[in-house]
Coordinates of C-alpha atoms in Angstrom, one line a residue:
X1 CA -29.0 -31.6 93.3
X2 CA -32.1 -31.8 90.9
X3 CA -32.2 -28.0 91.4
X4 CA -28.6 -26.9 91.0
X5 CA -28.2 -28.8 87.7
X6 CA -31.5 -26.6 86.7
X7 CA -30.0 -23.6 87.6
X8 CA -26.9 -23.9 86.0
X9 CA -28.9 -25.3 83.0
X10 CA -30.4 -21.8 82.9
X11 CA -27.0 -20.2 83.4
X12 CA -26.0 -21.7 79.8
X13 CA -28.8 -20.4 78.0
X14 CA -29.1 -16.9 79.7
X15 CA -25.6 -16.4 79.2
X16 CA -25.4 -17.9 75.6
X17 CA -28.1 -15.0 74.5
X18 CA -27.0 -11.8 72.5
X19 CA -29.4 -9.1 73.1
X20 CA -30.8 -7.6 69.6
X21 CA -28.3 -4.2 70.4
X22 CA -25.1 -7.0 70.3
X23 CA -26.2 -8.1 66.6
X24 CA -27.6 -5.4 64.8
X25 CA -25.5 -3.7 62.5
X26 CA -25.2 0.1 61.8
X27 CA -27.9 1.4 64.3
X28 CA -28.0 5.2 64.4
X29 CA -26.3 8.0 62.9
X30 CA -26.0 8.1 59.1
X31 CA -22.9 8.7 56.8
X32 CA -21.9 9.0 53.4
X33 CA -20.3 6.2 51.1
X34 CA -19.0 8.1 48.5
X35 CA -17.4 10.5 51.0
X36 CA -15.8 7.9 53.1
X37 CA -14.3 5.9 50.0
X38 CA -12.9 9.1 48.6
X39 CA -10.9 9.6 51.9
X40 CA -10.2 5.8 53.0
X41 CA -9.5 4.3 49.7
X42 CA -6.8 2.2 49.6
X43 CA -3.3 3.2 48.4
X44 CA -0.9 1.7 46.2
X45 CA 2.0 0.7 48.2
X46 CA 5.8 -0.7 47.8
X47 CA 5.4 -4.2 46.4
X48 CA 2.0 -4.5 44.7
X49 CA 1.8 -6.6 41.4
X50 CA 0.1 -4.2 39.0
X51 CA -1.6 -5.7 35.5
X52 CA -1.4 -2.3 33.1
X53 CA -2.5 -2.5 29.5
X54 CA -2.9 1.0 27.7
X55 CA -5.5 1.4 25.0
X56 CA -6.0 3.6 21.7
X57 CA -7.5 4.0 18.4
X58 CA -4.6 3.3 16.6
X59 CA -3.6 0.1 18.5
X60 CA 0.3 0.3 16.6
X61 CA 0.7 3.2 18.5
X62 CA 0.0 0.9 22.1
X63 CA 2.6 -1.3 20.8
X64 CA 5.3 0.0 22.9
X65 CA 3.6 -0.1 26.1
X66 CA 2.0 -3.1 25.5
X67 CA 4.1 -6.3 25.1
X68 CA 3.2 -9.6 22.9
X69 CA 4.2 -13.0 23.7
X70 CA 5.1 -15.3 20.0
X71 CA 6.0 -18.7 19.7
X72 CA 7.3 -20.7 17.1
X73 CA 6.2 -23.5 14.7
X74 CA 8.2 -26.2 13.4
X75 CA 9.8 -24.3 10.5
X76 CA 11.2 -21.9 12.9
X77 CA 8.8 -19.3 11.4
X78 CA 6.3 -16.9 14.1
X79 CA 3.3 -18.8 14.0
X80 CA 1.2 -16.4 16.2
X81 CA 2.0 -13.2 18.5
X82 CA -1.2 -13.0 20.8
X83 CA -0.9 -9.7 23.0
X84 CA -0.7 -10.3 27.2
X85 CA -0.9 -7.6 29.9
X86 CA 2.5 -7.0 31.2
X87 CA 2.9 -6.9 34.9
X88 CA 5.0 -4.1 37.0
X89 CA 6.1 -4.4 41.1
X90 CA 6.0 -1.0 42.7
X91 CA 9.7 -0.6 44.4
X92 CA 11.0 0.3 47.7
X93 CA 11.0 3.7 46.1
X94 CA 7.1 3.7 45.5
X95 CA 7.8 3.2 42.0
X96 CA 7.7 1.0 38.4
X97 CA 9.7 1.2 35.3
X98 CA 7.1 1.8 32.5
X99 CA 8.0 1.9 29.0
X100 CA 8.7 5.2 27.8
X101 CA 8.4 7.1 30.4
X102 CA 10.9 5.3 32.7
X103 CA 10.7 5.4 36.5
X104 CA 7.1 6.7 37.2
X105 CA 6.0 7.2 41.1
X106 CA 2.4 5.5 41.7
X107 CA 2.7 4.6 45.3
X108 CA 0.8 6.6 47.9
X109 CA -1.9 7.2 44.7
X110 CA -5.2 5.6 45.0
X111 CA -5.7 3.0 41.5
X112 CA -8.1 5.8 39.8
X113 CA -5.4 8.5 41.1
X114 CA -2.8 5.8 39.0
X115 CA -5.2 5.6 36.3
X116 CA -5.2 9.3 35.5
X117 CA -1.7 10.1 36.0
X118 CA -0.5 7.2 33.7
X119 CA -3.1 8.7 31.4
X120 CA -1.4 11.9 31.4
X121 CA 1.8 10.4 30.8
X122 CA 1.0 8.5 28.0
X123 CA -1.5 11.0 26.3
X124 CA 2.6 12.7 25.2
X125 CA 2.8 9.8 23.1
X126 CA -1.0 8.7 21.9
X127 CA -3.6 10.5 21.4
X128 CA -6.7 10.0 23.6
X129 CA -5.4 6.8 25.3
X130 CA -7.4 4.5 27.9
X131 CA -5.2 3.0 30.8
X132 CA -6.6 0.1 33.1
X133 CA -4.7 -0.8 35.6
X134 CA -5.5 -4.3 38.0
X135 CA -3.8 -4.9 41.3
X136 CA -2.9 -8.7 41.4
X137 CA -1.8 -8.9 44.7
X138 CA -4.9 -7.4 46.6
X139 CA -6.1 -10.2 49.0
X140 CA -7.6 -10.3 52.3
X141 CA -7.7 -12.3 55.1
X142 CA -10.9 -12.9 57.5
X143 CA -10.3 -14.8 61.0
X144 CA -11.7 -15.7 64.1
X145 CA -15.9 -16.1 64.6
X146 CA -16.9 -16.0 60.8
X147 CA -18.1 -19.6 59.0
X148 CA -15.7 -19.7 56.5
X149 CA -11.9 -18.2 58.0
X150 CA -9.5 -18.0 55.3
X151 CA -7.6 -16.1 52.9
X152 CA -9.2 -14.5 49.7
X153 CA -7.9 -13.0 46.6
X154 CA -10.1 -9.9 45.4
X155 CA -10.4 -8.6 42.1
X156 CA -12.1 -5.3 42.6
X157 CA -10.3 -3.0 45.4
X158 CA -13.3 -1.5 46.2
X159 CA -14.6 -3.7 48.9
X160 CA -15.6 -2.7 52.4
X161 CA -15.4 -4.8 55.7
X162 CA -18.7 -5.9 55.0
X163 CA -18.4 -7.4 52.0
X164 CA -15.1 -9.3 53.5
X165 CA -17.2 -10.6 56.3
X166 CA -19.8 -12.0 53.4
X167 CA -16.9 -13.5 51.3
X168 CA -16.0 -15.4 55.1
X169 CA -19.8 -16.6 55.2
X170 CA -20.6 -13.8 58.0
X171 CA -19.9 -13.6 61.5
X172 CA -21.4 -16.7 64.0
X173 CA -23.7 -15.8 66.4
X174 CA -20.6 -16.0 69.2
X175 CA -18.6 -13.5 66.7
X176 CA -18.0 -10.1 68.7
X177 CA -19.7 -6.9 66.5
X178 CA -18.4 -4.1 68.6
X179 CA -14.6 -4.5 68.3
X180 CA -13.5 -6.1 64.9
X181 CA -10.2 -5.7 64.8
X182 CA -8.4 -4.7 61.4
X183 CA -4.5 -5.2 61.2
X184 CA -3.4 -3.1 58.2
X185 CA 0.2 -2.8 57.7
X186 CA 1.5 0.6 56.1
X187 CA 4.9 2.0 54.9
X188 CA 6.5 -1.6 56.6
X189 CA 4.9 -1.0 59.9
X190 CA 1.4 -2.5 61.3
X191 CA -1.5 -0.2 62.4
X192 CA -4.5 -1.9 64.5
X193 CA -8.4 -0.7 64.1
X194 CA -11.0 -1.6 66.1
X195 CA -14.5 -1.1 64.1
X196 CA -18.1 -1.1 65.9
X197 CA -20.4 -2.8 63.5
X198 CA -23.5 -1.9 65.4
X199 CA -22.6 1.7 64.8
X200 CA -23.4 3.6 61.7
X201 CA -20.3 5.5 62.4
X202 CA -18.4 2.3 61.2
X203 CA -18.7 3.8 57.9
X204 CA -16.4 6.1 58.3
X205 CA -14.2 4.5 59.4
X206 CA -10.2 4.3 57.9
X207 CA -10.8 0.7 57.3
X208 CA -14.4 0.3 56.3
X209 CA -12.7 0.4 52.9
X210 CA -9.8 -2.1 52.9
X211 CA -6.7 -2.1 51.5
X212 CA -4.8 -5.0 49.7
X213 CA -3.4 -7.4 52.6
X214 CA -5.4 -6.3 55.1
X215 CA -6.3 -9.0 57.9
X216 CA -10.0 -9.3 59.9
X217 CA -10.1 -10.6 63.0
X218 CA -13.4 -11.1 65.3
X219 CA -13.1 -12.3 68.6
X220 CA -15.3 -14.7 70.1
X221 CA -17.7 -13.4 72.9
X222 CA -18.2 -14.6 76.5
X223 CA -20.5 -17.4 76.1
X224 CA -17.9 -19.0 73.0
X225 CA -15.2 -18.6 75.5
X226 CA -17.2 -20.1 78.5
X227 CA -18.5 -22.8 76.3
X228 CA -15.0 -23.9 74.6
X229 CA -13.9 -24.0 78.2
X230 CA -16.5 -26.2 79.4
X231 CA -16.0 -28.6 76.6
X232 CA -12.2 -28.9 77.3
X233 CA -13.4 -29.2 81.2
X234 CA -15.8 -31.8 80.4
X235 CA -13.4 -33.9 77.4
X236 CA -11.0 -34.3 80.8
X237 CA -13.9 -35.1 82.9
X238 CA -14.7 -37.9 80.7
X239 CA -11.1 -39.3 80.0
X240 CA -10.7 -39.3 83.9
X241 CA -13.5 -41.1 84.4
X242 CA -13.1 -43.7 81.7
X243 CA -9.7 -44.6 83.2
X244 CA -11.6 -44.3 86.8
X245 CA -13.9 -47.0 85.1
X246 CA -11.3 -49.2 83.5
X247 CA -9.5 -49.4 86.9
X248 CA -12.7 -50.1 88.9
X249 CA -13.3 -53.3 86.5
X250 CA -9.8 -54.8 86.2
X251 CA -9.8 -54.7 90.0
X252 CA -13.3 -56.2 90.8
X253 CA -12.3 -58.9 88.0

């Protein structure tokens, strides 16, 4: 008996072991960052939230394209006007009403693409403008074998998979490296990934770069599965055998 529980002692910890190949991210091949972002980065789509506020020398000139918020004092009078950056939702039809220049079509256009269009647009009207536009909807979500699983709002669209899995506290030890799976959801319907991130090649991927909404999910590996199974195996074991107990000492009363 002594020998059995010994073995299957050794089971546990064999089979609870990741060889170094399992954890190790990105570990031949080579690839290029700048190059991958320029053809994965994410897209402005049909019901992003965008923040644009348009800049110039001659700020009178913004005035259009910029609103102001006033309120009033007691005396009915304008006490202050403080400027605010207006917010625009990209339609089913990819697109927002901007001031002046009416419908404009930004969806399918990467933010800097957005940038430099609007720029365009509203260089007829000002000379030399700046346009900054934020996307306040971008948020992802991170699931499955990471510390901290949750939903997080991002500021800067330029994050990678990487970065996501930091934001979630990294991946557990039982987390599964080779097959992350990334649901990204485009023109209304949902595309699956699956990203190796022992291989360098995970660069390169279409989703190494995420988009806004995107959802992480890593899966738990064998011994996680084995283990959560023994638990639930052993929590009955244990109730059965506490009502085994109870019975045993009511009738020997």
């Amino acid at each position: 008996m002594k020998k059995i529980f010994y073995f299957l002692f050794l089971l546990t910890i064999f089979s609870s072991c990741a060889s170094k190949k399992d954890i190790i991210y990105f570990q031949p091949d080579a690839a290029s960052l700048e190059e991958s972002y320029a053809i994965n980065a994410p897209k402005l789509q049909p019901g992003d939230i965008l923040a644009i506020s348009v800049t110039a020398d001659d700020v009178k000139a913004t005035l259009p394209f910029n609103q102001v918020s006033s309120y009033q004092g007691v005396g009915g009078g304008v006490q202050s006007t403080s400027p605010f950056i207006p917010t625009y939702v990209i339609g089913t039809k990819g697109t927002i009403d901007f001031p002046l220049l009416g419908e404009v079509a930004l969806a399918g256009k990467t933010r800097a693409q957005a940038v430099e269009y609007l720029k365009n647009e509203v260089s007829k009207y000002i000379v030399n403008p700046g346009v900054s536009i934020e996307i306040r909807n971008f948020r992802i979500t991170v699931l499955g074998e990471v510390k901290t699983p949750g939903t997080y709002p991002i500021t800067n669209d330029r994050i990678t998979i990487l970065e996501a899995l930091g934001i979630a506290g990294d991946l557990t030890i039982n987390g599964i490296r080779k097959n992350i799976l990334v649901i990204r959801e485009q023109n209304g319907i949902k595309k699956e990934y699956r990203v190796d991130l022992t291989q360098r090649s995970a660069l390169n991927s279409p989703v190494y770069y995420l988009a806004q909404n995107d959802v992480i999910y890593v899966e738990p590996n064998g011994a996680k599965i084995q283990s959560s199974k023994y638990t639930q195996n052993t929590t009955v074991f244990v109730s059965i055998a506490g009502v085994i107990i109870s019975v045993i000492s009511v009738l020997t009363r």
